[in-house]
Amino acid sequence: MKKLNDKQRKLIEDNYSLIWHLHEKYFTKFKDFDTYMDLGRMAICKAALKWDESKGNFGTYFRWVLQSEINKYYIKWHSPTEKMNRNAESLDAPVDERVDAEELTIGSLLVSNDDIESQALTTVYYQGEFNKLSDKQKKIIYMLLDDIEHKYIAKEFGKSIQWVSWQLGNIKKIMHRAKAVRS
């Protein structure tokens, strides 16, 4: 990675408070403040490295870079692999660490292997259908999962709210067809 020169370090120092200010103004839905600050620090360095004075205000450019970093974070956070890694539990893990009984594990509480197999097949099938969606459609779904309103989704894509609704209709049709085929 490139090193910052003195002018870029000064730019970061002068604008460091923008990280907090932008959180209060635009990114209050980002609940994990420590992660937000990490993303903000990374974004301000990237913005300082690439900013060109002739292209306008640093604050505006920094907000765009920060939004891009947050979007990358959300996309990674909601990727199937990341979700599986976060939610992974061993079937031998105790249900409650306060209980001494070794036989009380997640695996011992499962009803039957048939139910697990059916659920796994259904999950794999829908994941396959989800993977067929376009990157835009996936990003819309991830943004909706983060409780981002339709108007902000539309703004992110530079489109209208009607376009977002149309995309959601297409997604629902695709997943409905998948459900009909699966049944």
XYZ file of N, CA and C in Angstrom:
549
model
N 0.835 -1.178 0.000
C 0.000 0.000 0.000
C 0.885 1.248 0.000
N 0.429 2.278 -0.651
C 1.167 3.529 -0.730
C 1.241 4.188 0.642
N 2.304 4.959 0.833
C 2.445 5.731 2.060
C 1.901 7.130 1.819
N 1.344 7.703 2.865
C 0.819 9.057 2.786
C 1.962 10.063 2.847
N 1.858 11.112 2.044
C 2.846 12.184 2.148
C 2.357 13.200 3.191
N 3.150 14.212 3.463
C 2.808 15.193 4.503
C 1.505 15.931 4.188
N 1.305 16.266 2.940
C 0.094 16.987 2.532
C -1.147 16.102 2.772
N -1.064 14.831 2.448
C -2.185 13.908 2.644
C -2.451 13.683 4.132
N -1.386 13.588 4.936
C -1.563 13.428 6.389
C -2.262 14.655 6.976
N -1.885 15.820 6.520
C -2.504 17.076 6.979
C -3.980 17.100 6.574
N -4.272 16.646 5.369
C -5.655 16.585 4.883
C -6.491 15.675 5.790
N -5.947 14.535 6.156
C -6.650 13.609 7.049
C -6.845 14.246 8.423
N -5.801 14.853 8.939
C -5.878 15.492 10.253
C -6.946 16.586 10.272
N -6.989 17.398 9.221
C -7.961 18.488 9.139
C -9.400 17.997 8.986
N -9.575 16.811 8.424
C -10.923 16.313 8.125
C -11.324 15.085 8.943
N -10.546 14.718 9.919
C -10.807 13.499 10.700
C -12.187 13.513 11.364
N -12.631 14.680 11.802
C -13.942 14.780 12.468
C -15.095 14.454 11.519
N -14.828 14.451 10.210
C -15.867 14.095 9.236
C -16.365 12.660 9.437
N -15.500 11.791 9.919
C -15.907 10.396 10.122
C -17.087 10.358 11.086
N -16.946 11.016 12.218
C -18.026 11.052 13.217
C -19.228 11.821 12.680
N -18.974 12.975 12.067
C -20.064 13.815 11.545
C -20.914 13.056 10.511
N -20.269 12.339 9.606
C -21.017 11.589 8.594
C -21.821 10.456 9.223
N -21.311 9.878 10.285
C -22.086 8.840 10.989
C -23.364 9.448 11.543
N -23.243 10.591 12.192
C -24.408 11.240 12.792
C -25.412 11.711 11.746
N -24.930 12.112 10.581
C -25.815 12.663 9.552
C -26.386 11.609 8.601
N -25.570 10.629 8.187
C -26.001 9.707 7.136
C -26.006 8.232 7.540
N -25.168 7.841 8.466
C -24.955 6.421 8.711
C -25.367 5.970 10.115
N -26.414 6.570 10.664
C -26.849 6.206 12.022
C -27.371 4.773 12.098
N -27.799 4.197 10.979
C -28.275 2.810 10.988
C -27.130 1.824 11.174
N -25.915 2.288 10.987
C -24.747 1.435 11.200
C -24.536 1.370 12.707
N -25.017 0.295 13.324
C -25.065 0.186 14.786
C -23.711 -0.099 15.427
N -22.842 -0.834 14.767
C -21.550 -1.185 15.340
C -20.583 -0.026 15.103
N -20.527 0.884 16.071
C -19.754 2.115 15.903
C -18.264 1.852 15.739
N -17.723 0.854 16.439
C -16.292 0.550 16.318
C -15.935 0.114 14.899
N -16.774 -0.734 14.323
C -16.539 -1.166 12.941
C -16.681 0.013 11.999
N -17.697 0.861 12.245
C -17.881 2.055 11.417
C -16.626 2.933 11.464
N -16.093 3.138 12.656
C -14.902 3.974 12.784
C -13.717 3.350 12.045
N -13.580 2.037 12.125
C -12.507 1.365 11.377
C -12.668 1.601 9.878
N -13.903 1.438 9.399
C -14.159 1.679 7.975
C -13.899 3.140 7.628
N -14.277 4.046 8.523
C -14.063 5.476 8.300
C -12.587 5.824 8.221
N -11.786 5.244 9.106
C -10.339 5.508 9.086
C -9.703 4.993 7.788
N -10.144 3.807 7.376
C -9.622 3.246 6.137
C -10.056 4.113 4.948
N -11.316 4.545 4.962
C -11.845 5.335 3.848
C -11.166 6.700 3.751
N -10.890 7.335 4.897
C -10.275 8.669 4.840
C -8.853 8.577 4.294
N -8.158 7.485 4.606
C -6.809 7.288 4.044
C -6.882 7.053 2.540
N -7.827 6.212 2.118
C -7.985 5.959 0.677
C -8.365 7.237 -0.052
N -9.264 8.016 0.562
C -9.700 9.264 -0.070
C -8.531 10.241 -0.176
N -7.727 10.343 0.869
C -6.575 11.261 0.846
C -5.567 10.849 -0.222
N -5.382 9.543 -0.401
C -4.434 9.066 -1.408
C -4.888 9.383 -2.834
N -6.188 9.336 -3.075
C -6.683 9.465 -4.446
C -7.305 10.823 -4.765
N -7.465 11.682 -3.776
C -8.168 12.945 -4.003
C -7.365 13.896 -4.863
N -8.075 14.530 -5.774
C -7.480 15.517 -6.661
C -8.183 16.850 -6.386
N -7.431 17.869 -6.000
C -8.004 19.168 -5.636
C -8.870 19.767 -6.739
N -8.548 19.474 -7.967
C -9.295 20.058 -9.081
C -10.691 19.463 -9.222
N -10.953 18.366 -8.521
C -12.246 17.694 -8.670
C -13.257 18.058 -7.589
N -12.985 19.076 -6.804
C -13.989 19.542 -5.853
C -13.612 19.362 -4.401
N -14.642 19.332 -3.573
C -14.531 19.320 -2.123
C -14.094 17.950 -1.610
N -13.130 17.922 -0.688
C -12.656 16.656 -0.127
C -13.762 15.951 0.655
N -14.571 16.700 1.394
C -15.645 16.103 2.197
C -16.622 15.314 1.350
N -16.979 15.849 0.207
C -17.904 15.164 -0.696
C -17.271 13.886 -1.231
N -16.014 13.987 -1.627
C -15.317 12.810 -2.133
C -15.160 11.751 -1.036
N -14.820 12.193 0.166
C -14.654 11.271 1.288
C -15.969 10.548 1.589
N -17.098 11.265 1.556
C -18.394 10.621 1.813
C -18.637 9.507 0.795
N -18.307 9.741 -0.443
C -18.494 8.735 -1.489
C -17.609 7.514 -1.225
N -16.342 7.754 -0.857
C -15.421 6.647 -0.566
C -15.913 5.867 0.656
N -16.371 6.581 1.692
C -16.878 5.928 2.900
C -18.106 5.080 2.578
N -19.013 5.611 1.766
C -20.210 4.850 1.368
C -19.802 3.584 0.625
N -18.811 3.682 -0.223
C -18.329 2.505 -0.952
C -17.758 1.462 -0.004
N -16.990 1.894 0.990
C -16.416 0.962 1.969
C -17.518 0.284 2.788
N -18.525 1.044 3.169
C -19.638 0.481 3.940
C -20.396 -0.537 3.087
N -20.631 -0.208 1.831
C -21.322 -1.149 0.939
C -20.525 -2.444 0.791
N -19.209 -2.339 0.620
C -18.372 -3.544 0.520
C -18.473 -4.372 1.798
N -18.461 -3.687 2.928
C -18.560 -4.371 4.222
C -19.879 -5.132 4.323
N -20.998 -4.470 3.963
C -22.305 -5.123 4.045
C -22.395 -6.312 3.097
N -21.874 -6.161 1.900
C -21.923 -7.264 0.932
C -21.125 -8.452 1.468
N -19.952 -8.174 2.022
C -19.154 -9.266 2.586
C -19.855 -9.866 3.803
N -20.398 -9.020 4.669
C -21.061 -9.477 5.894
C -22.221 -10.411 5.563
N -22.924 -10.151 4.472
C -24.094 -10.946 4.109
C -23.784 -12.052 3.105
N -22.513 -12.239 2.800
C -22.183 -13.327 1.882
C -22.468 -14.654 2.576
N -22.906 -15.651 1.832
C -23.245 -16.945 2.442
C -22.092 -17.545 3.251
N -20.872 -17.419 2.759
C -19.730 -17.991 3.476
C -19.529 -17.300 4.819
N -19.601 -15.972 4.835
C -19.432 -15.231 6.085
C -20.534 -15.590 7.081
N -21.777 -15.687 6.595
C -22.881 -16.045 7.484
C -22.673 -17.424 8.089
N -22.254 -18.379 7.265
C -22.016 -19.726 7.778
C -20.897 -19.718 8.813
N -19.836 -18.974 8.556
C -18.732 -18.918 9.508
C -19.163 -18.293 10.838
N -19.981 -17.242 10.777
C -20.436 -16.599 12.009
C -21.385 -17.490 12.793
N -22.211 -18.243 12.085
C -23.243 -19.030 12.746
C -22.873 -20.498 12.943
N -21.647 -20.848 12.604
C -21.247 -22.249 12.689
C -21.240 -22.718 14.141
N -21.848 -23.838 14.360
C -21.871 -24.480 15.673
C -21.647 -25.960 15.454
N -20.920 -26.562 16.308
C -20.741 -27.999 16.255
C -21.976 -28.669 16.838
N -22.342 -29.817 16.260
C -23.462 -30.564 16.820
C -23.126 -31.092 18.212
N -21.846 -31.141 18.521
C -21.418 -31.617 19.842
C -21.305 -30.481 20.859
N -21.580 -29.251 20.427
C -21.498 -28.122 21.356
C -22.612 -28.227 22.393
N -22.300 -27.917 23.652
C -23.351 -27.973 24.672
C -24.406 -26.897 24.419
N -25.659 -27.257 24.703
C -26.748 -26.310 24.505
C -26.615 -25.162 25.491
N -26.259 -25.477 26.701
C -26.109 -24.474 27.744
C -24.863 -24.823 28.542
N -23.900 -23.927 28.556
C -22.642 -24.210 29.235
C -22.810 -24.371 30.742
N -23.928 -23.880 31.294
C -24.157 -23.993 32.732
C -24.584 -25.405 33.138
N -25.024 -26.206 32.140
C -25.471 -27.568 32.423
C -24.281 -28.508 32.295
N -24.084 -29.362 33.286
C -22.949 -30.287 33.283
C -23.183 -31.533 32.439
N -24.443 -31.849 32.150
C -24.751 -33.092 31.427
C -24.148 -33.054 30.033
N -23.288 -34.041 29.750
C -22.626 -34.087 28.454
C -23.583 -34.457 27.329
N -24.679 -35.156 27.632
C -25.576 -35.603 26.568
C -26.499 -34.497 26.057
N -26.518 -33.341 26.710
C -27.375 -32.249 26.273
C -26.608 -31.370 25.282
N -26.588 -31.821 24.017
C -25.885 -31.104 22.960
C -26.877 -30.721 21.879
N -26.429 -29.881 20.967
C -27.283 -29.480 19.853
C -27.707 -30.717 19.062
N -26.779 -31.604 18.801
C -27.077 -32.826 18.049
C -28.098 -33.697 18.736
N -28.047 -33.774 20.078
C -28.996 -34.628 20.793
C -30.405 -34.051 20.791
N -30.545 -32.760 20.529
C -31.870 -32.135 20.544
C -32.558 -32.153 19.185
N -31.820 -32.496 18.135
C -32.427 -32.533 16.810
C -33.439 -33.675 16.732
N -34.582 -33.401 16.088
C -35.675 -34.369 16.073
C -35.340 -35.606 15.264
N -35.007 -35.433 13.976
C -34.684 -36.596 13.155
C -33.774 -36.184 12.013
N -33.006 -37.140 11.522
C -32.102 -36.867 10.414
C -32.851 -36.542 9.127
N -34.079 -37.094 8.955
C -34.869 -36.817 7.753
C -35.197 -35.335 7.645
N -35.578 -34.707 8.770
C -35.906 -33.282 8.764
C -34.681 -32.445 8.405
N -33.545 -32.824 8.943
C -32.312 -32.099 8.672
C -31.957 -32.201 7.191
N -32.083 -33.391 6.639
C -31.757 -33.595 5.225
C -32.677 -32.773 4.339
N -33.954 -32.767 4.638
C -34.916 -31.996 3.858
C -34.609 -30.497 3.938
N -34.309 -30.028 5.146
C -33.985 -28.613 5.314
C -32.710 -28.259 4.557
N -31.733 -29.132 4.626
C -30.468 -28.875 3.934
C -30.676 -28.817 2.425
N -31.456 -29.760 1.887
C -31.718 -29.761 0.444
C -32.465 -28.509 0.015
N -33.447 -28.102 0.807
C -34.208 -26.886 0.497
C -33.282 -25.668 0.527
N -32.439 -25.590 1.541
C -31.507 -24.468 1.652
C -30.559 -24.424 0.462
N -30.007 -25.562 0.104
C -29.087 -25.628 -1.038
C -29.810 -25.225 -2.320
N -31.051 -25.686 -2.487
C -31.809 -25.370 -3.688
C -32.051 -23.861 -3.798
N -32.536 -23.251 -2.698
C -32.807 -21.813 -2.744
C -31.521 -21.007 -2.885
N -30.436 -21.481 -2.300
C -29.165 -20.786 -2.458
C -28.752 -20.799 -3.927
N -28.997 -21.917 -4.604
C -28.703 -21.997 -6.036
C -29.520 -20.994 -6.831
N -30.784 -20.861 -6.477
C -31.637 -19.887 -7.162
C -31.181 -18.461 -6.845
N -30.821 -18.221 -5.594
C -30.328 -16.906 -5.197
C -29.067 -16.548 -5.979
N -28.185 -17.515 -6.165
C -26.943 -17.276 -6.894
C -27.192 -16.903 -8.352
N -28.368 -17.253 -8.894
C -28.702 -16.907 -10.274
C -29.131 -15.448 -10.416
N -29.452 -14.783 -9.296
C -29.853 -13.381 -9.351
C -28.665 -12.527 -9.769
N -28.967 -11.383 -10.359
C -27.892 -10.471 -10.759
C -27.263 -9.846 -9.510
N -26.073 -9.270 -9.689
C -25.402 -8.616 -8.558
C -26.253 -7.469 -8.010
N -26.928 -6.741 -8.901
C -27.797 -5.647 -8.449
C -28.930 -6.185 -7.587
N -29.558 -7.268 -8.041
C -30.665 -7.838 -7.286
C -30.190 -8.332 -5.912
N -29.023 -8.962 -5.875
C -28.473 -9.423 -4.595
C -28.204 -8.236 -3.671
N -27.632 -7.178 -4.231
C -27.323 -6.002 -3.416
C -28.606 -5.386 -2.859
N -29.664 -5.364 -3.658
C -30.954 -4.848 -3.182
C -31.443 -5.683 -2.005
N -31.353 -6.993 -2.119
C -31.794 -7.872 -1.032
C -30.976 -7.598 0.227
N -29.656 -7.496 0.084
C -28.811 -7.231 1.244
C -29.156 -5.887 1.886
N -29.424 -4.887 1.060
C -29.773 -3.575 1.600
C -31.113 -3.640 2.337
N -32.067 -4.391 1.798
C -33.354 -4.551 2.484
C -33.172 -5.278 3.816
N -32.289 -6.261 3.846
C -32.011 -6.974 5.096
C -31.422 -6.042 6.146
N -30.763 -4.984 5.704
C -30.197 -3.996 6.623
C -31.176 -2.878 6.934
N -32.458 -3.086 6.573
C -33.523 -2.106 6.834
C -33.284 -0.765 6.148
N -32.665 -0.799 4.986
C -32.461 0.430 4.223
C -33.730 0.675 3.400
N -34.244 1.880 3.486
C -35.498 2.223 2.826
C -35.336 2.227 1.301
N -36.478 2.042 0.618
C -36.485 1.977 -0.854
C -35.890 3.239 -1.473
N -36.177 4.406 -0.877
C -35.683 5.653 -1.483
C -34.153 5.722 -1.439
N -33.544 5.159 -0.381
C -32.087 5.161 -0.285
C -31.471 4.112 -1.215
N -32.188 3.016 -1.397
C -31.721 2.006 -2.356
C -31.741 2.609 -3.755
N -32.828 3.291 -4.075
C -32.945 3.934 -5.384
C -31.816 4.942 -5.584
N -31.543 5.723 -4.554
C -30.474 6.723 -4.634
C -29.114 6.056 -4.856
N -28.870 4.928 -4.179
C -27.610 4.189 -4.317
C -27.372 3.774 -5.771
N -28.443 3.367 -6.454
C -28.321 2.900 -7.839
C -28.553 4.024 -8.853
N -28.919 5.211 -8.377
C -29.206 6.305 -9.290
C -30.481 6.063 -10.083
N -31.440 5.388 -9.460
C -32.694 5.025 -10.120
C -33.872 5.561 -9.302
N -35.088 5.275 -9.781
C -36.293 5.709 -9.082
C -36.773 4.639 -8.105
N -37.673 5.053 -7.218
C -38.261 4.104 -6.263
C -39.057 3.045 -7.031
N -39.682 3.429 -8.131
C -40.433 2.472 -8.946
C -39.511 1.392 -9.506
N -38.299 1.778 -9.866
C -37.328 0.799 -10.372
C -37.019 -0.230 -9.299
N -36.855 0.229 -8.048
C -36.591 -0.689 -6.943
C -37.763 -1.649 -6.784
N -38.995 -1.117 -6.818
C -40.186 -1.972 -6.693
C -40.247 -2.984 -7.829
N -39.916 -2.553 -9.036
C -39.918 -3.454 -10.185
C -38.890 -4.569 -9.991
N -37.704 -4.207 -9.510
C -36.667 -5.212 -9.249
C -37.136 -6.207 -8.186
N -37.776 -5.722 -7.134
C -38.287 -6.608 -6.078
C -39.346 -7.551 -6.629
N -40.196 -7.040 -7.523
C -41.200 -7.898 -8.168
C -40.543 -9.015 -8.965
N -39.483 -8.672 -9.696
C -38.759 -9.690 -10.469
C -38.119 -10.732 -9.554
N -37.542 -10.275 -8.452
C -36.917 -11.199 -7.501
C -37.964 -12.148 -6.933
N -39.120 -11.605 -6.557
C -40.191 -12.438 -5.992
C -40.672 -13.469 -7.008
N -40.785 -13.070 -8.276
C -41.206 -14.012 -9.321
C -40.202 -15.153 -9.463
N -38.928 -14.814 -9.472
C -37.881 -15.833 -9.612
C -37.939 -16.816 -8.454
N -38.041 -16.304 -7.236
C -38.049 -17.176 -6.062
C -39.364 -17.955 -5.965
N -40.473 -17.365 -6.427
C -41.756 -18.070 -6.434
C -41.717 -19.246 -7.410
N -41.108 -18.990 -8.601
C -40.959 -20.082 -9.567
C -40.097 -21.192 -8.983
N -39.070 -20.817 -8.260
C -38.193 -21.813 -7.636
C -38.967 -22.621 -6.620
N -39.849 -21.962 -5.872
C -40.658 -22.668 -4.876
C -41.618 -23.640 -5.556
N -42.232 -23.206 -6.690
C -43.160 -24.070 -7.419
C -42.443 -25.288 -7.979
N -41.236 -25.087 -8.504
C -40.462 -26.185 -9.074
C -40.065 -27.160 -7.959
N -39.697 -26.618 -6.787
C -39.236 -27.440 -5.663
C -40.359 -28.302 -5.109
N -41.597 -27.780 -5.126
C -42.728 -28.518 -4.531
C -43.149 -29.708 -5.294
